[in-house]
Structure formats: structure tokens, C-alpha cells
Coordinates of C-alpha atoms and ligand atoms in Angstrom, one line a residue:
Chain A
M1413 CA 130.5 109.6 105.3
L1414 CA 128.2 108.8 102.1
E1415 CA 126.8 111.7 100.8
I1416 CA 124.1 112.7 98.1
R1417 CA 124.5 116.2 97.0
D1418 CA 121.9 118.0 95.0
L1419 CA 121.2 114.9 93.0
S1420 CA 118.9 115.0 90.0
L1421 CA 117.7 111.6 88.1
A1422 CA 115.7 111.7 85.0
L1423 CA 113.7 108.6 83.4
P1424 CA 114.5 107.3 80.6
A1425 CA 113.7 109.1 77.4
R1426 CA 110.5 108.0 75.6
T1427 CA 110.2 107.3 72.2
D1428 CA 106.8 108.2 71.6
H1429 CA 107.6 112.4 71.9
S1430 CA 109.5 115.4 73.2
D1431 CA 113.0 114.8 74.2
A1432 CA 112.5 117.1 77.3
D1433 CA 114.2 115.3 80.3
I1434 CA 111.3 113.7 82.7
I1435 CA 112.9 114.4 86.3
A1436 CA 111.9 112.0 88.9
V1437 CA 114.2 113.0 91.6
S1438 CA 115.4 116.7 92.2
N1439 CA 117.9 118.4 93.7
L1440 CA 118.3 115.9 96.3
S1441 CA 120.5 115.9 99.2
L1442 CA 121.0 113.2 102.3
R1443 CA 123.9 112.2 104.5
L1444 CA 124.6 109.1 105.6
Q1445 CA 126.8 108.6 108.7
R1446 CA 128.7 105.4 110.2
G1447 CA 126.8 104.3 113.1
R1448 CA 123.7 105.9 112.1
V1449 CA 120.3 104.7 110.7
M1450 CA 118.6 107.2 108.2
G1451 CA 115.0 106.1 107.2
L1452 CA 113.6 107.5 103.7
V1453 CA 109.8 107.5 103.7
G1454 CA 107.1 108.6 101.8
E1455 CA 104.2 107.4 99.5
S1456 CA 104.6 104.8 96.8
G1457 CA 106.1 106.2 93.9
C1458 CA 107.5 109.7 95.1
G1459 CA 111.3 108.1 94.2
K1460 CA 112.4 106.6 97.2
T1461 CA 113.6 103.3 95.2
L1462 CA 115.8 105.6 92.7
T1463 CA 117.1 107.5 95.2
A1464 CA 118.3 104.2 97.1
Q1465 CA 119.8 102.6 93.9
A1466 CA 121.5 105.7 92.7
I1467 CA 123.8 105.3 95.4
L1468 CA 124.9 102.3 93.9
R1469 CA 124.5 103.3 90.5
L1470 CA 122.1 100.4 89.8
G1471 CA 119.4 102.5 87.7
E1472 CA 121.6 103.4 85.1
H1473 CA 121.4 100.2 83.1
Q1474 CA 117.8 100.9 82.9
G1475 CA 118.3 104.1 81.3
I1476 CA 117.7 106.7 84.7
R1477 CA 120.1 109.2 84.2
R1478 CA 121.8 111.4 86.6
T1479 CA 120.9 115.2 85.3
G1480 CA 123.0 116.8 88.2
G1481 CA 124.5 116.6 91.5
D1482 CA 126.8 114.2 93.0
I1483 CA 127.2 111.4 95.4
L1484 CA 130.6 111.3 97.6
L1485 CA 131.5 108.3 99.3
D1486 CA 134.2 109.5 101.5
Q1487 CA 134.9 112.5 99.6
Q1488 CA 135.2 110.7 96.2
S1489 CA 132.3 111.0 93.7
I1490 CA 131.0 107.4 92.8
F1491 CA 130.5 108.5 89.3
A1492 CA 134.2 108.9 88.6
M1493 CA 134.8 105.8 89.5
D1494 CA 135.9 103.0 86.9
D1495 CA 134.0 99.5 86.4
V1496 CA 136.8 97.9 88.6
T1497 CA 136.5 100.3 91.4
L1498 CA 132.6 100.4 91.0
R1499 CA 132.4 96.6 91.0
K1500 CA 134.5 96.3 94.4
M1501 CA 132.5 99.4 96.0
R1502 CA 129.2 97.4 95.5
G1503 CA 129.1 94.7 98.2
G1504 CA 132.6 95.8 99.4
R1505 CA 132.1 99.3 100.6
V1506 CA 128.2 99.8 100.1
S1507 CA 125.7 97.1 100.2
M1508 CA 122.2 96.8 99.2
I1509 CA 119.4 94.5 100.5
F1510 CA 116.1 94.4 98.3
Q1511 CA 112.5 94.1 99.2
E1512 CA 112.3 90.8 97.2
P1513 CA 114.4 88.2 98.7
M1514 CA 112.7 85.4 96.2
T1515 CA 114.3 87.1 93.3
A1516 CA 117.6 88.6 94.7
L1517 CA 119.1 85.3 94.7
N1518 CA 119.8 82.8 91.7
P1519 CA 117.7 80.0 91.8
V1520 CA 120.3 77.7 89.8
F1521 CA 122.9 78.2 92.1
S1522 CA 123.7 76.8 95.8
I1523 CA 123.4 79.4 98.7
G1524 CA 127.3 78.5 98.8
S1525 CA 128.5 79.0 95.4
Q1526 CA 126.4 82.6 95.6
M1527 CA 127.9 83.5 98.8
L1528 CA 131.5 82.4 97.9
E1529 CA 131.3 84.3 94.6
V1530 CA 130.9 87.4 96.6
I1531 CA 133.6 86.9 99.1
H1532 CA 136.0 86.4 96.3
L1533 CA 135.3 89.3 94.8
H1534 CA 136.1 91.5 97.7
L1535 CA 138.4 89.4 99.8
N1536 CA 141.5 87.8 99.3
L1537 CA 140.7 84.3 101.0
D1538 CA 142.1 80.9 100.1
A1539 CA 139.0 78.2 99.4
E1540 CA 138.8 76.8 102.6
A1541 CA 138.8 80.3 104.8
A1542 CA 136.2 81.5 102.4
R1543 CA 134.0 78.5 103.5
Q1544 CA 134.8 79.2 106.9
H1545 CA 133.8 82.9 106.6
A1546 CA 130.5 82.0 105.0
I1547 CA 129.7 79.5 107.7
R1548 CA 130.8 82.2 110.1
L1549 CA 128.4 85.0 108.3
L1550 CA 125.5 82.9 108.3
Q1551 CA 125.5 81.9 111.9
D1552 CA 125.8 85.8 112.5
V1553 CA 122.6 86.4 111.0
G1554 CA 120.9 83.4 112.9
L1555 CA 121.1 80.4 110.7
D1556 CA 122.1 77.5 112.1
D1557 CA 123.4 74.2 110.6
A1558 CA 125.4 76.5 108.1
G1559 CA 127.6 74.1 106.8
H1560 CA 124.5 72.3 105.3
L1561 CA 123.1 75.2 104.4
L1562 CA 125.7 76.0 102.1
Q1563 CA 124.9 73.2 100.0
Q1564 CA 121.2 74.1 99.7
Y1565 CA 119.2 76.0 96.9
P1566 CA 117.4 79.3 97.3
D1567 CA 113.9 77.3 96.5
S1568 CA 114.3 75.3 99.7
L1569 CA 114.3 78.4 102.3
S1570 CA 111.7 80.5 103.4
G1571 CA 111.4 84.0 102.9
G1572 CA 112.7 84.9 106.1
M1573 CA 115.9 82.4 105.5
R1574 CA 116.5 84.0 102.3
Q1575 CA 116.3 87.4 103.6
R1576 CA 118.8 86.1 106.1
V1577 CA 121.1 84.7 103.9
L1578 CA 120.9 88.3 101.6
I1579 CA 122.0 89.8 104.8
A1580 CA 124.9 87.6 105.3
M1581 CA 126.0 88.3 101.6
A1582 CA 125.6 92.0 102.4
M1583 CA 127.9 91.5 105.4
S1584 CA 130.4 89.7 103.7
A1585 CA 133.2 92.1 102.8
N1586 CA 133.0 94.7 105.9
A1587 CA 130.8 97.1 103.9
D1588 CA 130.4 100.5 105.9
F1589 CA 127.1 101.2 104.4
I1590 CA 124.0 99.3 103.6
I1591 CA 121.3 100.5 101.7
A1592 CA 118.1 98.5 102.7
D1593 CA 115.0 99.1 100.6
E1594 CA 111.8 97.9 102.3
P1595 CA 114.0 94.9 103.6
T1596 CA 110.8 93.3 105.5
T1597 CA 107.6 94.4 103.2
A1598 CA 107.6 90.8 101.6
L1599 CA 108.1 89.0 105.1
D1600 CA 105.5 87.8 107.8
V1601 CA 104.8 90.1 110.9
S1602 CA 106.5 87.7 113.1
V1603 CA 109.6 87.7 110.7
Q1604 CA 109.9 91.1 110.3
K1605 CA 110.2 91.5 113.5
R1606 CA 113.5 89.0 114.1
I1607 CA 114.6 90.5 110.7
I1608 CA 114.8 94.3 111.9
A1609 CA 116.1 92.9 115.6
L1610 CA 118.8 91.3 113.4
L1611 CA 119.4 94.3 111.1
R1612 CA 119.6 96.6 114.3
N1613 CA 122.2 94.5 116.0
L1614 CA 124.5 94.1 112.9
Q1615 CA 124.1 97.9 112.6
R1616 CA 125.3 98.7 115.9
Q1617 CA 127.8 95.9 116.3
R1618 CA 129.6 97.0 113.1
G1619 CA 129.0 100.6 113.3
L1620 CA 127.3 100.8 110.0
G1621 CA 125.5 103.7 108.2
M1622 CA 122.3 102.6 106.8
L1623 CA 119.4 104.2 104.5
L1624 CA 116.3 102.5 105.5
V1625 CA 113.6 102.6 102.6
T1626 CA 110.4 102.0 103.9
H1627 CA 106.7 103.2 104.1
D1628 CA 106.3 101.9 107.5
F1629 CA 106.4 104.4 110.2
G1630 CA 106.4 102.2 113.0
L1631 CA 109.8 100.8 111.5
V1632 CA 111.3 104.2 111.5
A1633 CA 110.0 104.5 115.0
E1634 CA 111.8 101.2 116.0
M1635 CA 115.0 101.6 114.0
C1636 CA 116.2 105.0 113.0
D1637 CA 118.2 107.7 114.2
D1638 CA 117.2 110.1 111.3
V1639 CA 114.5 110.4 109.1
A1640 CA 113.8 112.2 105.9
V1641 CA 110.4 112.2 104.2
M1642 CA 110.2 112.3 100.7
Y1643 CA 107.6 113.6 98.2
A1644 CA 107.3 114.0 94.5
G1645 CA 110.9 113.3 94.2
E1646 CA 112.5 115.8 96.8
I1647 CA 112.9 115.5 100.2
V1648 CA 110.1 117.6 102.1
E1649 CA 111.3 117.3 105.8
T1650 CA 114.5 115.6 107.6
G1651 CA 115.4 115.5 110.9
S1652 CA 116.2 113.2 113.8
V1653 CA 113.3 110.9 114.6
E1654 CA 112.6 112.4 117.9
D1655 CA 112.3 115.7 116.3
V1656 CA 110.2 114.8 113.4
F1657 CA 107.9 112.6 115.5
D1658 CA 107.5 115.0 118.1
H1659 CA 107.3 118.0 116.2
P1660 CA 106.3 117.3 112.4
A1661 CA 106.8 120.2 110.4
H1662 CA 105.6 119.6 107.1
P1663 CA 101.9 119.3 106.4
Y1664 CA 102.6 116.3 104.4
T1665 CA 104.7 114.5 107.4
R1666 CA 102.0 115.4 109.5
A1667 CA 98.9 114.1 107.1
L1668 CA 101.2 111.0 106.4
M1669 CA 101.5 110.1 110.3
G1670 CA 98.4 111.0 110.9
C1671 CA 96.6 108.4 108.6
R1672 CA 97.9 105.6 111.0
P1673 CA 95.4 103.6 112.8
E1674 CA 97.4 102.8 116.0
I1675 CA 97.3 106.7 116.9
N1676 CA 93.6 107.0 115.9
P1677 CA 90.6 106.0 118.1
P1678 CA 89.2 102.3 117.3
G1679 CA 86.4 103.0 114.8
T1680 CA 86.6 106.3 114.0
P1681 CA 87.3 107.7 110.3
L1682 CA 91.0 107.8 109.5
P1683 CA 92.2 111.1 108.4
V1684 CA 92.9 110.8 104.7
I1685 CA 95.2 112.3 102.1
E1686 CA 92.9 113.3 99.2
G1687 CA 94.3 112.5 95.7
N1688 CA 97.5 110.9 94.5
V1689 CA 101.3 111.4 94.2
P1690 CA 101.7 113.2 91.0
A1691 CA 103.8 111.1 88.5
P1692 CA 107.3 112.9 87.3
G1693 CA 106.2 115.4 84.8
L1694 CA 103.1 116.5 86.4
W1695 CA 104.5 118.3 89.7
A1696 CA 103.2 121.4 90.5
A1697 CA 105.3 124.5 89.9
G1698 CA 105.6 125.5 93.6
C1699 CA 105.1 123.3 96.4
R1700 CA 104.8 120.0 94.9
F1701 CA 102.2 119.1 97.9
A1702 CA 100.2 122.0 97.8
P1703 CA 97.5 120.8 95.0
R1704 CA 96.8 118.3 98.1
C1705 CA 97.6 120.1 101.1
K1706 CA 94.8 121.9 103.6
H1707 CA 96.8 124.8 104.4
A1708 CA 97.8 125.8 100.8
D1709 CA 97.3 129.4 99.4
Q1710 CA 98.7 132.0 96.8
A1711 CA 101.9 131.8 98.9
C1712 CA 102.6 128.2 98.0
A1713 CA 102.6 129.1 94.5
G1714 CA 106.5 130.3 94.6
K1715 CA 109.3 127.8 94.5
V1716 CA 109.7 126.4 98.4
A1717 CA 113.5 125.8 99.7
L1718 CA 114.0 123.6 102.7
H1719 CA 114.5 125.8 105.7
Q1720 CA 115.7 125.2 109.2
W1721 CA 112.9 124.8 111.6
S1722 CA 113.1 125.4 115.2
R1723 CA 116.0 122.8 116.2
H1724 CA 119.4 121.9 114.9
Q1725 CA 118.9 119.8 111.4
H1726 CA 115.4 119.4 111.7
Q1727 CA 114.5 120.9 108.1
A1728 CA 111.1 121.5 106.0
R1729 CA 110.1 122.5 102.6
C1730 CA 107.0 124.3 103.5
V1731 CA 106.5 128.5 103.5
H1732 CA 104.0 127.8 106.4
V1733 CA 106.3 126.0 108.6
E1734 CA 105.4 128.6 111.6
A1735 CA 101.8 128.2 110.9
A1736 CA 101.7 124.3 111.0
E1737 CA 103.2 124.3 114.0
S1738 CA 100.3 126.6 115.7
C1739 CA 97.6 124.4 114.5
Chain B
M1456 CA 74.7 85.8 109.7
L1457 CA 77.7 83.4 109.0
S1458 CA 78.8 80.7 111.2
V1459 CA 81.1 77.7 111.1
E1460 CA 81.2 75.0 113.5
K1461 CA 84.1 72.6 114.1
L1462 CA 86.1 73.3 110.5
N1463 CA 88.6 70.8 109.8
K1464 CA 91.1 70.8 106.9
I1465 CA 93.8 68.8 106.0
Y1466 CA 96.2 69.1 103.3
H1467 CA 98.1 66.2 101.7
S1468 CA 101.4 66.7 100.3
G1469 CA 103.3 64.1 97.9
G1470 CA 100.3 63.1 96.0
L1471 CA 98.8 59.8 95.1
L1472 CA 101.9 57.6 96.8
R1473 CA 101.0 58.3 100.5
R1474 CA 104.7 58.9 101.4
G1475 CA 103.6 63.0 101.6
Q1476 CA 102.9 64.2 105.4
A1477 CA 99.3 65.2 106.0
N1478 CA 99.3 68.9 107.2
H1479 CA 96.4 69.7 109.6
A1480 CA 96.0 73.4 108.7
V1481 CA 92.8 74.1 110.1
K1482 CA 91.8 72.3 113.4
D1483 CA 88.2 72.3 114.6
V1484 CA 87.5 76.0 114.0
S1485 CA 84.3 77.3 115.2
F1486 CA 83.0 81.0 115.1
H1487 CA 79.7 83.2 114.1
I1488 CA 79.4 86.8 112.7
A1489 CA 76.5 88.7 113.7
E1490 CA 74.8 91.1 111.1
G1491 CA 76.8 94.5 111.0
E1492 CA 79.7 93.0 112.9
T1493 CA 83.6 92.6 112.0
V1494 CA 85.3 89.5 113.1
A1495 CA 89.1 89.6 112.3
I1496 CA 91.5 86.4 112.0
V1497 CA 95.4 87.5 112.9
G1498 CA 98.0 85.2 112.7
E1499 CA 101.0 84.4 111.0
S1500 CA 101.4 83.0 107.5
G1501 CA 100.9 79.3 107.6
S1502 CA 98.9 79.6 110.4
G1503 CA 95.6 78.6 108.4
K1504 CA 93.7 82.1 108.3
S1505 CA 93.7 82.1 104.5
S1506 CA 92.4 78.5 104.7
V1507 CA 89.6 79.2 106.5
A1508 CA 88.6 82.1 104.3
R1509 CA 88.7 79.8 101.5
L1510 CA 86.7 77.0 103.3
V1511 CA 83.8 79.3 104.4
M1512 CA 83.7 81.0 100.8
R1513 CA 83.3 77.2 99.9
L1514 CA 86.5 77.5 97.4
L1515 CA 88.0 74.6 99.1
P1516 CA 86.3 71.5 100.5
A1517 CA 86.5 70.8 104.3
N1518 CA 87.1 67.7 105.7
S1519 CA 84.6 68.0 108.3
G1520 CA 82.7 70.9 110.4
Q1521 CA 79.5 72.8 109.2
I1522 CA 79.3 76.3 107.6
H1523 CA 76.4 78.6 107.5
W1524 CA 75.6 81.5 105.4
R1525 CA 72.6 83.0 107.0
D1526 CA 70.1 79.7 107.6
Q1527 CA 71.7 77.5 105.4
E1528 CA 74.3 74.6 106.2
V1529 CA 76.4 74.6 102.7
S1530 CA 79.2 72.9 103.6
Q1531 CA 77.8 69.5 101.5
L1532 CA 75.9 71.7 99.0
S1533 CA 76.8 71.0 95.6
E1534 CA 78.2 73.7 93.3
H1535 CA 74.7 73.7 91.5
H1536 CA 72.8 74.3 94.8
L1537 CA 75.5 76.7 95.9
R1538 CA 75.1 79.4 93.1
P1539 CA 72.0 81.0 93.9
L1540 CA 73.3 81.2 97.6
R1541 CA 76.7 82.7 96.5
S1542 CA 75.2 86.1 96.5
H1543 CA 75.1 86.4 100.2
I1544 CA 78.7 86.1 100.8
Q1545 CA 81.7 87.5 98.2
M1546 CA 85.4 88.0 98.7
V1547 CA 87.8 91.0 98.5
F1548 CA 91.2 89.4 97.7
Q1549 CA 94.9 91.4 98.6
D1550 CA 95.5 92.2 94.9
P1551 CA 91.9 91.9 93.3
F1552 CA 93.8 92.2 89.9
A1553 CA 95.3 89.1 90.1
S1554 CA 91.7 87.6 89.6
L1555 CA 90.6 90.1 86.7
N1556 CA 90.8 89.5 83.1
P1557 CA 92.9 91.7 81.5
R1558 CA 91.1 92.1 78.3
M1559 CA 87.5 93.1 80.0
R1560 CA 86.6 96.7 80.4
I1561 CA 85.9 97.3 83.7
W1562 CA 82.4 97.6 83.8
Q1563 CA 82.3 94.2 82.3
S1564 CA 84.3 92.8 85.0
V1565 CA 82.8 94.4 88.0
G1566 CA 79.4 93.5 86.4
E1567 CA 80.3 89.8 86.1
G1568 CA 78.4 88.7 89.1
L1569 CA 75.1 89.9 87.7
R1570 CA 75.1 88.0 84.7
V1571 CA 74.9 85.1 87.1
H1572 CA 72.6 86.2 90.1
R1573 CA 70.7 88.7 87.9
P1574 CA 70.3 87.6 84.5
E1575 CA 67.2 89.5 83.9
L1576 CA 69.0 92.5 83.7
S1577 CA 69.6 93.8 80.2
R1578 CA 73.0 94.9 79.3
T1579 CA 72.3 98.8 79.9
Q1580 CA 71.0 97.8 83.1
R1581 CA 74.4 95.9 84.0
R1582 CA 76.2 98.8 83.1
D1583 CA 74.0 101.2 85.3
E1584 CA 74.3 98.9 88.2
V1585 CA 78.1 99.3 88.0
A1586 CA 78.3 102.6 87.8
E1587 CA 76.5 102.9 91.0
I1588 CA 78.1 100.6 93.3
L1589 CA 81.6 102.2 91.6
A1590 CA 80.4 105.4 92.8
L1591 CA 79.4 104.2 96.2
C1592 CA 82.9 103.0 95.8
G1593 CA 84.6 106.3 95.3
M1594 CA 85.1 105.8 91.6
D1595 CA 84.3 107.7 88.6
A1596 CA 81.6 106.8 85.9
A1597 CA 84.7 107.6 83.6
I1598 CA 86.7 104.3 84.3
L1599 CA 83.5 102.1 83.4
D1600 CA 85.3 101.5 80.1
R1601 CA 88.7 101.4 80.7
Y1602 CA 91.1 98.2 81.1
P1603 CA 92.5 96.9 84.4
H1604 CA 95.9 98.0 84.2
Q1605 CA 97.2 101.3 84.8
F1606 CA 94.9 101.7 87.9
S1607 CA 96.9 102.3 91.4
G1608 CA 96.8 100.1 94.2
G1609 CA 93.9 102.1 96.1
Q1610 CA 91.9 102.3 93.0
R1611 CA 92.4 98.3 92.3
Q1612 CA 91.1 97.8 96.0
R1613 CA 88.1 99.9 95.3
I1614 CA 87.2 98.0 92.2
G1615 CA 87.7 94.8 93.8
I1616 CA 85.3 95.8 96.4
A1617 CA 82.9 97.1 93.9
R1618 CA 83.0 93.9 92.3
A1619 CA 82.2 91.8 95.7
L1620 CA 79.2 94.2 96.4
I1621 CA 77.8 94.1 93.0
V1622 CA 75.5 91.3 93.9
R1623 CA 74.2 92.8 97.3
P1624 CA 76.1 90.2 99.6
K1625 CA 75.4 90.3 103.3
V1626 CA 79.1 89.3 104.1
L1627 CA 82.2 90.1 102.9
V1628 CA 85.4 88.0 103.4
L1629 CA 88.6 89.9 103.2
D1630 CA 91.7 88.7 102.9
E1631 CA 94.3 91.1 103.6
P1632 CA 92.3 94.0 101.8
V1633 CA 94.8 96.8 102.7
S1634 CA 97.9 94.9 103.0
A1635 CA 99.7 96.1 99.8
L1636 CA 98.7 99.7 100.2
D1637 CA 100.5 102.7 101.5
V1638 CA 99.3 104.0 104.8
S1639 CA 97.6 107.1 103.4
V1640 CA 95.6 104.8 100.6
Q1641 CA 95.0 102.3 103.2
A1642 CA 93.2 104.8 105.5
Q1643 CA 90.9 105.6 102.4
I1644 CA 89.9 102.0 101.7
L1645 CA 89.2 101.4 105.6
N1646 CA 87.1 104.5 105.9
L1647 CA 85.3 103.2 102.8
L1648 CA 84.7 99.8 104.3
Q1649 CA 83.3 101.6 107.2
R1650 CA 81.1 103.6 105.6
L1651 CA 79.5 100.8 103.5
Q1652 CA 79.5 98.5 106.6
S1653 CA 77.0 101.1 108.3
E1654 CA 75.3 101.8 105.1
F1655 CA 74.4 98.4 104.2
N1656 CA 74.9 96.7 107.7
L1657 CA 77.4 94.5 106.0
S1658 CA 79.3 91.6 108.1
Y1659 CA 83.0 91.4 107.6
L1660 CA 85.2 88.5 108.1
F1661 CA 88.5 90.7 108.3
I1662 CA 91.7 88.6 107.6
S1663 CA 94.9 90.6 108.6
H1664 CA 98.4 90.1 109.9
D1665 CA 98.3 93.9 110.9
L1666 CA 97.3 94.3 114.6
S1667 CA 97.0 98.1 114.3
V1668 CA 94.2 97.6 111.6
V1669 CA 92.5 94.9 113.1
R1670 CA 92.3 96.6 116.5
H1671 CA 90.7 99.9 114.2
V1672 CA 87.9 97.8 112.5
A1673 CA 87.1 94.6 114.4
D1674 CA 84.5 93.9 116.8
R1675 CA 86.0 90.7 117.8
V1676 CA 89.0 88.8 116.9
L1677 CA 90.1 85.2 116.5
V1678 CA 94.3 84.5 117.1
M1679 CA 95.1 81.5 114.9
F1680 CA 98.4 79.8 115.3
N1681 CA 99.3 76.2 113.7
G1682 CA 95.6 75.5 112.8
N1683 CA 94.1 76.0 115.7
V1684 CA 92.1 79.4 117.2
V1685 CA 94.3 79.9 120.2
E1686 CA 92.1 82.7 121.8
Q1687 CA 88.9 84.5 120.7
G1688 CA 87.0 87.6 121.9
S1689 CA 86.2 90.9 121.7
V1690 CA 89.0 93.4 120.5
E1691 CA 89.5 95.3 123.5
G1692 CA 89.7 92.3 125.7
V1693 CA 92.3 90.4 123.6
F1694 CA 94.3 93.4 122.9
S1695 CA 94.1 94.7 126.9
D1696 CA 94.6 91.7 128.5
P1697 CA 95.6 88.5 126.1
K1698 CA 95.4 85.4 128.0
D1699 CA 97.2 83.0 125.6
A1700 CA 100.9 83.0 125.3
Y1701 CA 101.1 82.9 121.8
T1702 CA 98.4 86.2 121.6
Q1703 CA 101.1 87.5 124.1
K1704 CA 103.8 87.1 122.1
L1705 CA 102.4 88.2 118.8
L1706 CA 101.2 91.9 120.8
A1707 CA 104.4 92.3 122.0
A1708 CA 105.9 92.0 118.6
R1709 CA 104.1 95.0 117.3
P1710 CA 105.8 97.4 115.9
V1711 CA 106.0 100.6 118.2
A1712 CA 104.2 104.1 117.4
H1713 CA 107.0 106.6 118.5
P1714 CA 110.6 106.1 119.0
S1715 CA 110.5 106.7 122.7
E1716 CA 108.6 103.4 122.9
R1717 CA 111.6 101.3 121.9
R1718 CA 112.4 98.3 123.6
Ligands
LIG2828 N1 112.9 102.4 85.3 C1 112.0 103.4 85.1 N2 111.3 103.6 84.0 C2 110.4 104.5 84.0 N3 109.8 105.2 85.1 C3 110.2 104.5 86.4 C4 111.3 103.8 86.3 N4 111.7 103.7 87.9 C5 110.9 104.4 88.6 N5 110.2 105.2 87.5 C6 109.1 106.1 88.1 O1 109.8 107.1 88.8 C7 108.8 107.3 90.1 C8 109.5 106.8 91.4 O2 109.5 105.6 91.7 P1 110.4 104.7 92.8 O3 110.2 103.5 92.6 O4 111.9 105.3 93.1 O5 109.3 105.0 93.8 P2 109.1 104.8 95.3 O6 109.0 105.5 96.2 O7 110.4 103.4 95.4 O8 107.8 103.8 95.6 P3 107.5 102.7 96.2 O9 106.9 102.9 97.7 O10 106.1 102.0 95.3 O11 108.5 101.5 96.0 C9 107.4 106.7 89.8 O12 106.5 107.4 89.1 C10 108.1 105.1 88.8 O13 106.8 104.8 88.0
LIG2829 MG1 110.5 101.5 95.8

């Protein structure tokens, strides 16, 4: 199990003024289990990427600091890992797939040399066995003529092919968990569909635990077992996809799902959420969504905890959760 | 309002040596858009939809075919003769800021078209026009003197739309106008486009890969594949009863709206 426990992250200290921490992710808890896909959704700037990157301790070199909480991989804190263990953990036990397949591959090295580097880091194989392994991985992700592909450079591949190569690399060491941050956003619809099908098949075959960061509810409906909705650095609702789609509890979840054109009659004005996601440092003291919420009142001024909503594991962070159900 | 007939575009790669391949990116494309109507073009990238947009805008020369803006055939007009007509038809891009000068204030960027099309206006009048258009697009006059950076995606798109509307066009060509936006911001922009359309009776050529968006905004739709229009018709018709095999495939690949619809 991969467990984020009460995690808080602060942005890099600004040189211009005060030394108070600017918190961008606060007291966030999430649990990934092998064999299950968890979707992490929310508007741009909510902190989804910061959270995803924290799992591999990737934000640290940009000055993102952990100010509280922990991340446990099978009970072991990733913050207690030394450099060697950490490097083996990345890609070896937890892999990441990024939004931009263009920038995640190095243009000056062939596909083969980049894949073999990853394979040699994690697996103890001789040169020929490693090559065979790379070929098998490429075939697994639907790339034919893998032998030839190994000699090619990223430039000569389409976006969809690059993303397949990155998925193959993410699978190269039998990691148990995959963190996918908007893995298809940069791709064409038809290519998106194939990449999603590929990810889902691999996830099922290998029993992977997956965190799928996306702002696309269609993708959540398509792929996920569970979903966590994030707003202003915290989880505001979490539960199984069925529960959250059938009985969204938090006004933010409802509003976000309600904006989708596919659930509104053609040509009618779409419901909107007025205003913007507040930047870190500008969050309201009580419920952070209250300034944009149609149901907000005095009760929202105090601190709001996540609390269990009608069904098992379905939680929402809203004092009006009961009221919201009836309207 | 806008009509094109048998438009063709062939790109040549490989330069002057004639060894490169000819890519027939747009093949005999014909359609028309009536006043106040929204026509969408859907298709994968590489299908030719953005090429059609650029041909229609005369940003790209066609190999053959005709383009009518209102009643005028413009496909062969020189840039000199085209210029006064350009105010009829304007374009909105996926990221309008890619085409804005980072050192110009918002009001100057948005007002640029006025310098060409209404040179008689004074600086103050131009600024007032910009403020009016920005207000129509839901932006406060306080942003007039700001610079392009530091605007969110939704604000950028409002500014992009204001910049296209400033010369009071009758037709907007919108190339993936909401593709880079969150679903919440997308809803705001789609509502804005709808409001502007009914207020000014605008015609839209709406290019998008997102079928849900197209179904929501368009009256008619063209499906492009490999440079060809493989199917066109009313949105209800094409979505409920697609005739072409490729259209059927495209519709089947749509993301589901609810987990229970998983295939
Ligand atoms: N390295 C950084 N330095 C300063 N601020 C940062 C940094 N990384 C992220 N932020 C800020 O933290 C907040 C959360 O950012 P994050 O990238 O996690 O959002 P997101 O939910 O992934 O958004 P998107 O959907 O646009 O990818 C934003 O306000 C962002 O500007
Ligand atoms: Mg992100």
C-alpha cells in the first residue's frame, strides 16, 4: 500500500518578503492500493501535480518543502530513504508518467539507450537479456518493429508513440504503483482513447495501484475505481467512483461535474463556478470553497473537517453535506 | 456569410529538390455558414481542420477553390485589397497569448485592429472602444494597462475574443478555443460565445476535437478525415445517426459520462 498521511507542502521561500511558509498542500491523506485506480481531480492550480510529485519526492529540487505528514510505501517512509534506496524506489517500485511526452524523453539519446539505462538501474540483466526485455516491453505497449524503434530518436516519433515508450519505461522494472499526471492531455482524442485502453489493460494485468491525475471527469468515469476531488490544496471529497458520480456530496464536486457540456441540453447556458481557484496563501480561513459556493453561510466560516458521508469510505468536507443532499 | 467551394491545399515537404512528398491536406472541401449559425469541424490532428481555418482566413494560400466572405470572392485577392475586408472575419486561437506582444499593454494589443480598420479614431476613442469590448467579454476596465503575463487561461481567452471582436466582425473562426481550459472555465467561455452570438448575430466556424463541446455549441458539423469531409449535416443528425464509418468510430471513442457506461 502507498499511503499519503496528513501531508503538508510549502512553496519555495520567496526572497522578497516575509519568511512565513506559503502552504500549497495541507493535511492531505490518500491511500493507493495495488489493483485499484484512484483519480485525483480538481481545477488548475489546486495542487494535484504537487501532490503527485511528492510521492516520488520530485518537488524538492524546486524548493518544495514538506512541513508535515508522511508518505509510506508498504509502511516505510519515503522521507527516511537514503539516496540509493530513493533512486531504486523511483521507477523500481513507483513509476511516474508525465503529461508531456515530448519533454520527458531526452532528444539526444536513442530510445534504446534511454530504456536500457532504466532497465540496468533496476534489473540485474546482461546486455542481450536487457535488450530482449526492452523489446518485449515495447511490444506490450503496442509498438511493433521494436528492434528498429530502439535505434530511433524521440524526434522521429509521434506524440502517441512517445507516450507509449514512456509507459513501457514505467513498466520496465515491475513497479507496483504508477503515478500518471495528465497522461493523455497533450494527445489527440483518438490516440488518448488507445493510451487509456493500454494503461487500463496494463494496470489490470499487472495488478498495479495507480494515481491518475486529471481534470477530465470522462477519464475518471472511464478508468477509476475511486476518486479524490481536490480544491485549494486539500481533498474536499473522496469515495468510490459510483458513489461520487451518483451522489456527489460537496458543492464543489457538484458544480464541477455540472459544468460538463455532455450532461447539459445542447445550446443551453452551462452552469458555471464564479471566480477562480485562490492561489496558495489566499485561502479563506474556514471552508476554502465558501467564497465561490452558492450554499455558503456563517457556518462555513469555521474549520471544516472531512467527514464520513452516507456510504462506506465516501467522505466530504462540507458542513452542509446533509443539506446539499436534499437540494 | 461565409462559404467555400472545392478548397484544396497541398503541402510540399523536402524543399526545392522535389524529392519530398506532396501532402494533400485539404481535398475538395465545400461548406457554407449562414448568419448567426455555428458550424463545427471535428477530426483528429492532421485531418486538415486547422488548415481549413487558415485557408478560410487567407493566412495560407489555397491551391484551388473559392472562398466567399459575405458576397465577395476573396481567394485570389491581393493582401492590399483583402485588408479592408478582413474586419468581416476574425480568428480566435487556442492560446491567443502566443500571438500577443508581451511588451504591449492589454488595451493596445486588443485595440490593434482598430488602427487598421478605423484609423480615424483618436487614441482616447480607441481606448474607450477596447474598454467597451472587454466589458462585453466580462473583463474589468482595470486590466487595460496591464501586460499579457499573469492572466489565467480563462482571462486570456476572454482577451483573445475581445481582440477578435474589436473590429466588429460578422464571422469568427475559432480554432480549439476551449481546449486548454478547465471544464469550469470552459463553461464560462462557451456561455460567453453563446451570448455574443445572439447579441451580434455572429457566425462561428468552430474547430474542435471535443465532441461533447461540439454537440453543445454547433448547429451543423463537418467531420474531416485525411483531408476529406467524410460527413456533414445537422449536429443531431450526425450524432444520433452517423452514416460514415469513420464518424461512427469517432463517436464510439467518446469518453463516457458515467462509470456505468464503461464498455
Ligand atoms: N515550483 C513552484 N514554485 C512556486 N509555486 C508553485 C510551484 N509549483 C506549483 N506552484 C503553485 O502551487 C499551486 C498548485 O500547483 P499544481 O501545479 O500542483 O496545480 P495542479 O492542480 O497540478 O494544476 P494543473 O491542473 O494546472 O496542472 C499553484 O498555485 C502553483 O502556482
Ligand atoms: Mg498539474
